[in-house]
Tab-separated table of C-alpha atoms in Angstrom:
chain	number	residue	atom	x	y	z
Z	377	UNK	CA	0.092	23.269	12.155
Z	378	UNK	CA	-1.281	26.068	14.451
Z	379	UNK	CA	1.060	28.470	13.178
Z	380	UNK	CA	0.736	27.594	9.521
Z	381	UNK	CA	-3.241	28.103	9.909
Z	382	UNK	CA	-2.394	31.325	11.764
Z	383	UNK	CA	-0.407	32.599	9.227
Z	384	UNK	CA	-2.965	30.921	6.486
Z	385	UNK	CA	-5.573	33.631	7.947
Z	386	UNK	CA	-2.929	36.587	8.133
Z	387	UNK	CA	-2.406	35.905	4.294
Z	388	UNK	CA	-6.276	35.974	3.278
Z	389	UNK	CA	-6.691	38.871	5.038
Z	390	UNK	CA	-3.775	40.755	3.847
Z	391	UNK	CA	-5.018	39.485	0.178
Z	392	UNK	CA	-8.880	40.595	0.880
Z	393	UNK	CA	-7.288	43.833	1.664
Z	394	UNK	CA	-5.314	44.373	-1.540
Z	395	UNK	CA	-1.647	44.231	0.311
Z	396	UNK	CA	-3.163	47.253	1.938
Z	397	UNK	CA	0.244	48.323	4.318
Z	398	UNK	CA	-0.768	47.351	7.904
Z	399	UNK	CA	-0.383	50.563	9.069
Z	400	UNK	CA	-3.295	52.088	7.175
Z	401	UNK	CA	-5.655	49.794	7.753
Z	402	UNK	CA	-9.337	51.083	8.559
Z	403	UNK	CA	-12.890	49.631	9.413
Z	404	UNK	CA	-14.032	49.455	6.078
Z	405	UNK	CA	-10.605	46.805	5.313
Z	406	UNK	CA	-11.213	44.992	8.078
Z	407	UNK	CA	-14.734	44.432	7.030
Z	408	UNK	CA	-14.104	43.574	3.967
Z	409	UNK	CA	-12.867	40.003	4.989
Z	410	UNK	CA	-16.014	39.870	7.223
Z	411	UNK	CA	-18.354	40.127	4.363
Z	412	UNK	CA	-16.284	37.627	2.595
Z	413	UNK	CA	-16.486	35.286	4.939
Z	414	UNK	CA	-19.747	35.360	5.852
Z	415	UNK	CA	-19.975	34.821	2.164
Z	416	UNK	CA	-18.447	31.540	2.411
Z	417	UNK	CA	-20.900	30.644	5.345
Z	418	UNK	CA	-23.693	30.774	2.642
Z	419	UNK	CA	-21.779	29.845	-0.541
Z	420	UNK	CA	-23.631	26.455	-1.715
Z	421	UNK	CA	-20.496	26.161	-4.151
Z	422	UNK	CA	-16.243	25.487	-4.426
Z	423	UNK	CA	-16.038	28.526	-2.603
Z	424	UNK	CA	-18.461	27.424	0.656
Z	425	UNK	CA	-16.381	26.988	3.887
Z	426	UNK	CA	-17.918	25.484	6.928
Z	427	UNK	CA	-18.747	26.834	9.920
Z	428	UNK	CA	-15.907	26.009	12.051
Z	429	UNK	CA	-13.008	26.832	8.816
Z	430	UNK	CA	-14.769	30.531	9.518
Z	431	UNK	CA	-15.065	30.686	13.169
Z	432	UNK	CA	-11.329	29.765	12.866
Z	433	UNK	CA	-10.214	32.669	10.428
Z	434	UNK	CA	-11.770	35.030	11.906
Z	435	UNK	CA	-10.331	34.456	15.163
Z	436	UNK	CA	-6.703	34.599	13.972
Z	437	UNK	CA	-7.057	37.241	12.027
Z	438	UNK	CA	-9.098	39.052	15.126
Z	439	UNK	CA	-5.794	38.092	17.284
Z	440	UNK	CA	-3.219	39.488	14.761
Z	441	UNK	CA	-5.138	42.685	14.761
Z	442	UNK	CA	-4.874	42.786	18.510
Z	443	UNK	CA	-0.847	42.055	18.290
Z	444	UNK	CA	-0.944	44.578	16.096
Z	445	UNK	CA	-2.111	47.374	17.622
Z	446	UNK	CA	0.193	47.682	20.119
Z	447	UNK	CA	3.115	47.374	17.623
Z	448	UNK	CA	5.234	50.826	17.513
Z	449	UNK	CA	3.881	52.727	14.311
Z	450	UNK	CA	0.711	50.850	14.838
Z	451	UNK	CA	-1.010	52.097	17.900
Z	452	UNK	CA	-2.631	55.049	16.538
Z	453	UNK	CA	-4.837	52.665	14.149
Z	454	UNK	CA	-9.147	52.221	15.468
Z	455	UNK	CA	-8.922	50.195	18.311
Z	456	UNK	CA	-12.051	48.144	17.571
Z	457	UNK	CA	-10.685	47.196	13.853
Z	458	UNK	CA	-10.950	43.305	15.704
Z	459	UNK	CA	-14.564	43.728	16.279
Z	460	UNK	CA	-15.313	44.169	12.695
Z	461	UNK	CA	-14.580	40.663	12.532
Z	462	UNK	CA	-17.189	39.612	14.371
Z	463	UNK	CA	-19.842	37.770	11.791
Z	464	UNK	CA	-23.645	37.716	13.072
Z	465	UNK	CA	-25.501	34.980	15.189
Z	466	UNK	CA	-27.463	34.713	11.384
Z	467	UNK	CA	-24.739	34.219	9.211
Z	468	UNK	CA	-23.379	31.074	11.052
Z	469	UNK	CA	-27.452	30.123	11.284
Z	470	UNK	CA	-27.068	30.444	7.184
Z	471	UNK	CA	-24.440	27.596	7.342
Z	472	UNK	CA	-26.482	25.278	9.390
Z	473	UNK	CA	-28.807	23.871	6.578
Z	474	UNK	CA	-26.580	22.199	4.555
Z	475	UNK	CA	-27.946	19.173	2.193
Z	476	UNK	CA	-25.659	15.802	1.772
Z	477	UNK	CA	-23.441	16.755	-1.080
Z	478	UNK	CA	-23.991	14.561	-4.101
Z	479	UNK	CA	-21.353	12.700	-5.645
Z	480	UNK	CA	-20.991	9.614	-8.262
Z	481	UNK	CA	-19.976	5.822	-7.493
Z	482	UNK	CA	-16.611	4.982	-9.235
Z	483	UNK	CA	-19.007	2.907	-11.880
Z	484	UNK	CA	-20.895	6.421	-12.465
Z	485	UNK	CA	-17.593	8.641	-12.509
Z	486	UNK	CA	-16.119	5.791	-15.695
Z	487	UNK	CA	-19.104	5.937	-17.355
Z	488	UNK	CA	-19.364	10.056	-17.429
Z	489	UNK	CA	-15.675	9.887	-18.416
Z	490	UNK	CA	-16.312	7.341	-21.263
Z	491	UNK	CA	-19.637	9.841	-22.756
Z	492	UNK	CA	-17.512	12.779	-22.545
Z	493	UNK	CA	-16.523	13.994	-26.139
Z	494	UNK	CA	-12.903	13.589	-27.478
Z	495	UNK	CA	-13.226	15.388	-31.004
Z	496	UNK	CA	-11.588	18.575	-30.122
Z	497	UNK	CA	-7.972	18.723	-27.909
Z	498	UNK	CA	-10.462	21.415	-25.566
Z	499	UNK	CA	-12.520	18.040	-25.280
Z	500	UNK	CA	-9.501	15.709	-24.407
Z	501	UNK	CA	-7.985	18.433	-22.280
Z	502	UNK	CA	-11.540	18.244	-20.615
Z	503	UNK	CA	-11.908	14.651	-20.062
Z	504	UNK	CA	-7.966	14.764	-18.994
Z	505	UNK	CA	-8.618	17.421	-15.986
Z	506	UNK	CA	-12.332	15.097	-15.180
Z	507	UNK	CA	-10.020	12.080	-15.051
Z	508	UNK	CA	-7.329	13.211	-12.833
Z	509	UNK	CA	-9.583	14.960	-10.238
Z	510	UNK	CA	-10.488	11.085	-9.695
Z	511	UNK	CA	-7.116	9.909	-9.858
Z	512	UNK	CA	-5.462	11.574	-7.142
Z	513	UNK	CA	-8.734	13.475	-5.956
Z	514	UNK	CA	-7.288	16.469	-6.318
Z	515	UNK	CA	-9.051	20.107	-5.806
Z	516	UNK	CA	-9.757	22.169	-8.382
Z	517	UNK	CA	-7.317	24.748	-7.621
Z	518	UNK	CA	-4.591	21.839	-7.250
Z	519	UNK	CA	-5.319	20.911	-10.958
Z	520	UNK	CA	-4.969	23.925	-12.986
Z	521	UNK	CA	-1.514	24.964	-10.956
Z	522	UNK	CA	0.072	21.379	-11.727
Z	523	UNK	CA	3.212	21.341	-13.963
Z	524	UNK	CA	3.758	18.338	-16.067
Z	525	UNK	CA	6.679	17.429	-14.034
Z	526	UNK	CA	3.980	17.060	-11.320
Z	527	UNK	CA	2.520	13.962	-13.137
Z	528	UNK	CA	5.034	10.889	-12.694
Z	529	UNK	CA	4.207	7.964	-14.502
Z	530	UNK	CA	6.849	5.839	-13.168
Z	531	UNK	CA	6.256	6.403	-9.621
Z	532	UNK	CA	2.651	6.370	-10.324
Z	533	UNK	CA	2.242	9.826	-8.047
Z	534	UNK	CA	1.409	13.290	-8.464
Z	535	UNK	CA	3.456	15.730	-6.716
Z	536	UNK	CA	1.469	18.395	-5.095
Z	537	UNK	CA	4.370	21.231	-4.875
Z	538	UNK	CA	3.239	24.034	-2.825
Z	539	UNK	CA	5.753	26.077	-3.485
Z	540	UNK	CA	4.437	26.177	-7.033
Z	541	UNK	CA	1.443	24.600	-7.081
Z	542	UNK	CA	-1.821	26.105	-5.617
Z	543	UNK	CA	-2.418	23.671	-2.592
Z	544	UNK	CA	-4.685	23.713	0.628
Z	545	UNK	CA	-3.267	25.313	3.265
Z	546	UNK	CA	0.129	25.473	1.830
Z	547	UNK	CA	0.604	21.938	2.141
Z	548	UNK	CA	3.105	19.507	0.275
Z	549	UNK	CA	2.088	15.631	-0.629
Z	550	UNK	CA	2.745	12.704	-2.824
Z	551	UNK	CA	-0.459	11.956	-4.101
Z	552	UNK	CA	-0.497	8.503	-4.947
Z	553	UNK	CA	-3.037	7.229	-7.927
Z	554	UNK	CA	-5.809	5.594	-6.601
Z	555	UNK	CA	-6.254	2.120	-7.470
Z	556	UNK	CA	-9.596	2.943	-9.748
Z	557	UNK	CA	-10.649	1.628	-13.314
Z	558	UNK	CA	-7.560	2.184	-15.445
Z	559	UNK	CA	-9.458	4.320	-18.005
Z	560	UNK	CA	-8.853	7.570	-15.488
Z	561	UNK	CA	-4.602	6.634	-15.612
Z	562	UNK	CA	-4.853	6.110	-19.264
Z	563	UNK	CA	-6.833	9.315	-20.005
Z	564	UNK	CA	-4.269	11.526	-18.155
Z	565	UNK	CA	-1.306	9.383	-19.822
Z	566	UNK	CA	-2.618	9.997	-23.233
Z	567	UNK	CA	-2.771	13.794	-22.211
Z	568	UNK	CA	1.275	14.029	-21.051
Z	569	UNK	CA	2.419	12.343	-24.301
Z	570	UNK	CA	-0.139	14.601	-26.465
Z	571	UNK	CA	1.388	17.626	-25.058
Z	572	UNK	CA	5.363	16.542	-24.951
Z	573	UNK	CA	4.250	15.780	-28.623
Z	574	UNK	CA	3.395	19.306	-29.312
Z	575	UNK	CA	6.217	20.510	-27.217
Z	576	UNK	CA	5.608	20.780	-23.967
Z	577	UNK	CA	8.301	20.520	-20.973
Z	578	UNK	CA	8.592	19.583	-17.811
Z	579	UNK	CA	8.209	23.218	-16.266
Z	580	UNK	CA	5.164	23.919	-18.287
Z	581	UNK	CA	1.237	24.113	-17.101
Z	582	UNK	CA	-0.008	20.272	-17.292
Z	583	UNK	CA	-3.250	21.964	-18.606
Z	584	UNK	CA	-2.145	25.191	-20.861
Z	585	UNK	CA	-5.121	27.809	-21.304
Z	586	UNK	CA	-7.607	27.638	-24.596
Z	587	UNK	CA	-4.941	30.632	-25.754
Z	588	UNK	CA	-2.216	28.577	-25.847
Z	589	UNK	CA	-3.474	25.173	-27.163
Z	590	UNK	CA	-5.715	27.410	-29.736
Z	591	UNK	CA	-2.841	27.473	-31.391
Z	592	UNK	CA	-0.635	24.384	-31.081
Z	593	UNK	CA	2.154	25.850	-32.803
Z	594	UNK	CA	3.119	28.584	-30.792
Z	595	UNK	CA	3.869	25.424	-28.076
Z	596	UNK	CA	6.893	24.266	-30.243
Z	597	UNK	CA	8.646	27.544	-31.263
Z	598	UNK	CA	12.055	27.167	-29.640
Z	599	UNK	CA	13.230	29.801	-27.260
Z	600	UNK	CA	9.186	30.156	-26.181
Z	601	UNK	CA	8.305	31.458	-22.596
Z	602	UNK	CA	6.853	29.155	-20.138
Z	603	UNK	CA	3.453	28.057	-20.218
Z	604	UNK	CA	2.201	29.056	-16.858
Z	605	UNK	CA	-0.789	27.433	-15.235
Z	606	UNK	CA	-4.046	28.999	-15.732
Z	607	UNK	CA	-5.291	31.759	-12.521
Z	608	UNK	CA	-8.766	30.126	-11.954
Z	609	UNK	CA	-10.302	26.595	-12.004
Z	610	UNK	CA	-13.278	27.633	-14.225
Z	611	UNK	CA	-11.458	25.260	-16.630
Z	612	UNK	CA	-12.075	22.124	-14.055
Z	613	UNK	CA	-15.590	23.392	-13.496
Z	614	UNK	CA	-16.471	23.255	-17.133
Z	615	UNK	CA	-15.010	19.617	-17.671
Z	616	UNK	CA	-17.372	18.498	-14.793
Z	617	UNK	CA	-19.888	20.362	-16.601
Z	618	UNK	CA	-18.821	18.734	-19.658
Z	619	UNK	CA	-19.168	14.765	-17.943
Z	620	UNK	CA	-22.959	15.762	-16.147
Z	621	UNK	CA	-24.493	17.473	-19.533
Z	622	UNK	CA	-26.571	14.545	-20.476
Z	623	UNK	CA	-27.659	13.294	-16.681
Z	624	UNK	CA	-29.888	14.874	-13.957
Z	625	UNK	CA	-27.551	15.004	-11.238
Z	626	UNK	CA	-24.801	17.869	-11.859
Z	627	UNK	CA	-21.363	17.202	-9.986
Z	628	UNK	CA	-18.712	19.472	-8.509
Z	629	UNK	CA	-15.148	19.165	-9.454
Z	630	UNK	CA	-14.821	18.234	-5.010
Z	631	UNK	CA	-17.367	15.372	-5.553
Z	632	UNK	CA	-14.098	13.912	-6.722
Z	633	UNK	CA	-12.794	13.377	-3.049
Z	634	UNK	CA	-16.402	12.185	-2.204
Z	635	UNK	CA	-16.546	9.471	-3.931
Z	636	UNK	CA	-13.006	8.198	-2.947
Z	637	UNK	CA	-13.735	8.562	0.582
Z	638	UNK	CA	-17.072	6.498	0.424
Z	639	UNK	CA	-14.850	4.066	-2.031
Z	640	UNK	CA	-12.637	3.696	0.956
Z	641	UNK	CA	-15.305	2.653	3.166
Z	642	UNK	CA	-16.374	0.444	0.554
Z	643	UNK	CA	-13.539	-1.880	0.468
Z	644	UNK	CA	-12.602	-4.541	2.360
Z	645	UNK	CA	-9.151	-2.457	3.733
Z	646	UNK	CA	-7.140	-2.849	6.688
Z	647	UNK	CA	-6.159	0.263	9.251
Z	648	UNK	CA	-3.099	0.994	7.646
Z	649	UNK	CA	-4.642	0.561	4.311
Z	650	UNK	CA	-7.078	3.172	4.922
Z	651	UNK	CA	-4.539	5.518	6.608
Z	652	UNK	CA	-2.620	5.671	3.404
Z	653	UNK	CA	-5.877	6.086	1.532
Z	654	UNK	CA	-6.701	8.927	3.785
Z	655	UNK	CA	-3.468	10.452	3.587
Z	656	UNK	CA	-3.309	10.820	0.079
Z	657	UNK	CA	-6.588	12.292	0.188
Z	658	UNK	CA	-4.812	14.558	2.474
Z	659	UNK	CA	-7.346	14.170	5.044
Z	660	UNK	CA	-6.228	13.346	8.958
Z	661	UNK	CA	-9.475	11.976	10.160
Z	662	UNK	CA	-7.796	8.196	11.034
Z	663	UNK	CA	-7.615	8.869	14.607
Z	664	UNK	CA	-7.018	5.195	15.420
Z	665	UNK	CA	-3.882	4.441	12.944
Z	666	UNK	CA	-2.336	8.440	13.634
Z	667	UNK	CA	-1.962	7.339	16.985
Z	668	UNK	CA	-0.478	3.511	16.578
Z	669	UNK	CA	1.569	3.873	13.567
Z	670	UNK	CA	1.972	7.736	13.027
Z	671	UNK	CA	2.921	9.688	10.041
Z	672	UNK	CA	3.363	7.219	6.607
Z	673	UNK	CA	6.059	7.668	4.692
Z	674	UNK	CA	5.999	8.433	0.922
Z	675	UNK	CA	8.034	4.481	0.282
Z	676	UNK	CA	5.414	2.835	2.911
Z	677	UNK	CA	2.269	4.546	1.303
Z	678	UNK	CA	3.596	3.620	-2.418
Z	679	UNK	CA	3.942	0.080	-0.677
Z	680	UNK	CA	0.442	-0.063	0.707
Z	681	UNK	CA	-1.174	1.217	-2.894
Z	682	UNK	CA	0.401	-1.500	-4.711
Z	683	UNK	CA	-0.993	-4.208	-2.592
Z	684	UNK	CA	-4.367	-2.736	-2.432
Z	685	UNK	CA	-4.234	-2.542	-6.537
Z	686	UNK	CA	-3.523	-5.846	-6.504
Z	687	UNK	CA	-6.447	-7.160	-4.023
Z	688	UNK	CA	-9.191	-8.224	-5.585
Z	689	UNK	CA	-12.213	-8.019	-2.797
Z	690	UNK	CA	-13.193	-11.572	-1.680
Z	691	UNK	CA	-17.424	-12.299	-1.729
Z	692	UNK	CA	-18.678	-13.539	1.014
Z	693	UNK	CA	-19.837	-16.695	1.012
Z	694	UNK	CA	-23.055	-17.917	2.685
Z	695	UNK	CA	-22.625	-21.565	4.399
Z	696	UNK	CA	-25.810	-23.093	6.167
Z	697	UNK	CA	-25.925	-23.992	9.790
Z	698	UNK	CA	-25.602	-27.577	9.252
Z	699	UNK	CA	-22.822	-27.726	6.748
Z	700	UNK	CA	-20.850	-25.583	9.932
Z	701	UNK	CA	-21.189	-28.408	12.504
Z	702	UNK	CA	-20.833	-30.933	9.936
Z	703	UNK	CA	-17.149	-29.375	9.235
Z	704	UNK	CA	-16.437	-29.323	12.555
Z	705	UNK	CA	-17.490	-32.564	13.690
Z	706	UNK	CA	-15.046	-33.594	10.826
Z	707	UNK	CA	-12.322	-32.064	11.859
Z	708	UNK	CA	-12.671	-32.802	15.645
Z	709	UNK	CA	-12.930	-36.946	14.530
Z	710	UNK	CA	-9.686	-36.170	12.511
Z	711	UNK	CA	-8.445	-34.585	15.814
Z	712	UNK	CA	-9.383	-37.960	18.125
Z	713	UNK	CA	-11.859	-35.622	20.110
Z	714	UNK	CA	-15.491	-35.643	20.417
Z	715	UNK	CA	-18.288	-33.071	20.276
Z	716	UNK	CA	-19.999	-33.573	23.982
């Protein structure tokens, strides 16, 4: 994992830095991933990264620069190019404030689905990209890069491909659906059979662009070239902006994962329970069950979803004092012992 975040910050940089050939990098390169991420410190969007994500980058990137200076062809490059990586005392003091992020109950999320309008297949694709971003709480970036081989309705999983799809950190998982209301599965469903009805295949963007689906013809013309997944996630940003036009509180496409995590907590789960929750959420913050059971695998996870979809959480039920020692003095008669 070290290395892969190591090389995670070597590839930022080198993108910040337009493929620039190591070899010719200056100052001004080098600072051009500083500014950036001191831009993330204050971002109060998708793009914000916290504190500690940029402390992080910096410092492997600030490491790789002092590898590479004393690589042959390299050594005649400004020796202080890893101090321009340095961000200010204020810009980390600009990531301090940050307010609790706002994000919907599972009752909330259904109901914005339900209001969202259908008329138009920009609307369904819309309410399709909302719905799924609850389903597997998936980022936003995740979502536009998924194929529609990604989404498998028999297995009830999405498969988060990094070697094709956009992921964090480069990282592979089977997403499993999350046992919510079924109107989030059945929006999504509706959406794979709409498309395959137009045309669609397996290698093709789960979400084309507004160019292709502006016409729907141009989707079934045999010997067509493959609809690739759209390059930003504006289009997941305007679906959320779709769901919150008619309420106060506006939503982010990562509420999504929010609202799952505080569902979690919700429910009545045991340890391994909420490891598989968290895994599929593709967080690793179950210290207890990483170290007792270790890494789930994909069959035991689909195992654990199915029961939890099938739980239905018990109420408590309030029982007086009395009616406690009257039970047991019942049972302990039935038993031939007495209460001293």
């Amino acid at each position: 994992k070290t290395i892969d975040r190591h090389l995670a910050a070597i590839r930022l940089g080198e993108e910040l830095m337009g493929g620039k050939a190591f070899d010719q990098l200056t100052t001004r390169d080098v600072a051009k991933v500083r500014d950036y991420l001191k831009q993330c410190l204050e971002a109060r969007d998708d793009t914000a990264k916290s504190q500690s994500t940029v402390s992080h980058t910096a410092s492997h990137l600030a490491d790789f620069l002092v590898w590479l200076l004393k690589q042959d062809g390299h050594k005649r490059l400004p020796k202080d190019l890893p101090d321009y990586l340095k961000l200010p005392k204020a810009a980390y003091a600009a990531a301090l404030p940050r307010h609790s992020k706002a994000y919907p109950d599972l009752d909330e999320a259904e109901a914005l689905l339900s209001a969202m309008p259908s008329k138009s297949i920009m609307h369904r694709r819309a309410r399709a990209i909302f719905a799924i971003a609850f389903l597997g709480g998936l980022r936003a970036e995740t979502i536009v890069s998924l194929r529609l081989c990604h989404f498998d309705a028999e297995r009830k999983v999405i498969v988060q491909d990094a070697t094709v799809v956009r992921a964090k950190n480069g990282k592979s998982n089977i997403v499993n659906w999350f046992p919510i209301a079924d109107c989030f599965k059945a929006e999504v469903q509706h959406w794979v059979i709409s498309m395959r009805a137009l045309g669609c295949h397996d290698g093709d963007a789960l979400f084309p662009s507004e160019m292709w689906l502006g016409s729907p013809r141009s989707i079934s013309v045999a010997g067509r070239v493959l609809i690739e997944p759209m390059a930003t996630p504006h289009a997941v940003a305007e679906a959320f902006r779709i769901a919150c036009r008619a309420v106060e509180q506006k939503y982010s496409p990562h509420s999504a994962k929010h609202t799952l995590a505080a569902e979690r907590d919700r429910r009545p789960l045991t340890s391994i329970q909420r490891k598989a929750w968290s895994d599929a959420l593709g967080h690793e913050n179950e210290a207890t069950t990483e170290r007792h059971y270790g890494k789930l695998s994909d069959e035991r996870r689909c195992e654990l979803f199915e029961e939890m979809g099938e739980e239905v959480p018990r109420k408590m039920i309030a029982i007086a004092n009395e009616y406690k020692i009257a039970l047991m003095d019942e049972l302990l008669e039935k038993l031939g012992l007495s209460c001293p």
